[in-house]
């Protein structure tokens, strides 16, 4: 009997910082409904220690959740040093925007680069599609 | 042989040295442009699309449906325009007056504050040509031109041998990145990359101001004071310094006061300028055109001959508060670029979308009109990120109308 199936998949809290990516931008110009744009957008870049804690490998699906939305994206290693445990990176896209808070304090400016979410493994699940 | 150069409208740099090979209105080759520019210039399409309720219609039907939406609306929102020419923007401002609309662009949630401060002379400004010819210290603060403005470092800020910088980056230029992650630009900056924690910009500014005044720089995140003092020394010695301000910095400051104080402190010791890293090719043009007309750069509401202004008229707040009852969106996709928690409210009101590309919002629009790509299939003028005016001509022809022509028709029918 596999006891691990009774254990809840580990979940961690991370803060996401969004950024621009030239390859992703180019893919958007060519076809924003295409696979290339989705592959370059629906990703989260994590610190190696966060990978360990989540017990996922690079290329696995993870589910990102907060009270504003839920998306399934692919986990990638950030490659950034030094360690940035608890901070993750996502290219700005409709996927990151599903998780941005509507709280603006009346300023007209959402907190695009300051997103708090929980991350958990979603092995085998498909990346969230853009509804069109 | 005289060469025929075109302007690339792929980003706020408006590179004016682009050559193309085209045949039968298809661009086969693009020379000199970056990856973004090439994709942008090759994105042209021959045929026009007009839709009402997602069904193909003729142009006249699409226009008359758009007019009916605007006529029925008590408080329409007109939004976008960062990828439109000055001529289109001026028409949109006139249309907003005529329809008592709420008018806004993406600058209300990105660099609008900085442009407004520049137009009010709160920062010392310079052009990208000055940067190329004179700059010895460039700071990329919360900006990553290697990804957002790919030719920035090669054409202006770091690699070129400008008239007064013949020895180039090897000897005469220093590039500095201050950022929360090691971006592609930060990699180029090598040892001059200063990594700060998210939200740490204000403290870093204060520490840098202290260091410029010869005091010990302190941060709650224990950034090594020695490195801040070294940075302050480089900045003090700059003959022509520039800060290229990006969203990473702006989003982490509550207001521009710390940045104004830093620029003042720098200019007591040396000579520093500020250039905003505007992404959409004519967002700055929109800000300047609206400023000329109203004294504001964005977030306005026209009503009975008066103009109101404030964040409550920004796209974000007006959608949140559901104060707008229809939307005309020109060259922008709020469903993609705004938080879904806010942009979803657009789906509850009738929308007219005028855009060269199919987008998330064009697919949901009540009326969709596909227009020529400004700068590729139609001409006009625009304002570069540094405030320089640039005229451009179309590279190829298309059957799609320009956004200017569509707005004119809507105006006439109103
Ligand atoms: S840097 Fe900007 S303007 Fe220049 S070629 Fe690239 S996209 Fe076009």
PDB file of C-alpha atoms and ligand atoms in Angstrom, chain B residues 8 10-11 13-15 33-34 36-37 150-151, ligand 1:
ATOM      1  CA  UNK B   8      10.213  50.448 -36.606  1.00  0.00           C
ATOM      2  CA  UNK B  10       7.895  47.780 -32.392  1.00  0.00           C
ATOM      3  CA  UNK B  11       8.794  49.688 -29.234  1.00  0.00           C
ATOM      4  CA  UNK B  13      12.814  53.444 -29.374  1.00  0.00           C
ATOM      5  CA  UNK B  14      11.354  54.029 -32.852  1.00  0.00           C
ATOM      6  CA  UNK B  15      14.576  52.921 -34.587  1.00  0.00           C
ATOM      7  CA  UNK B  33      15.734  45.533 -36.533  1.00  0.00           C
ATOM      8  CA  UNK B  34      15.785  43.336 -33.430  1.00  0.00           C
ATOM      9  CA  UNK B  36      10.737  42.108 -31.757  1.00  0.00           C
ATOM     10  CA  UNK B  37      11.025  44.572 -34.621  1.00  0.00           C
ATOM     11  CA  UNK B 150      16.510  45.174 -27.526  1.00  0.00           C
ATOM     12  CA  UNK B 151      18.653  47.690 -29.436  1.00  0.00           C
TER      13      UNK B 151
HETATM   14  S1  LIG C   1      14.551  48.210 -30.501  1.00  0.00           S
HETATM   15 FE1  LIG C   1      12.349  48.639 -30.689  1.00  0.00          FE
HETATM   16  S2  LIG C   1      12.174  50.143 -32.366  1.00  0.00           S
HETATM   17 FE2  LIG C   1      14.240  49.236 -32.471  1.00  0.00          FE
HETATM   18  S3  LIG C   1      14.037  47.534 -33.913  1.00  0.00           S
HETATM   19 FE3  LIG C   1      13.676  46.672 -31.869  1.00  0.00          FE
HETATM   20  S4  LIG C   1      11.445  46.801 -31.560  1.00  0.00           S
HETATM   21 FE4  LIG C   1      11.965  48.128 -33.296  1.00  0.00          FE
END
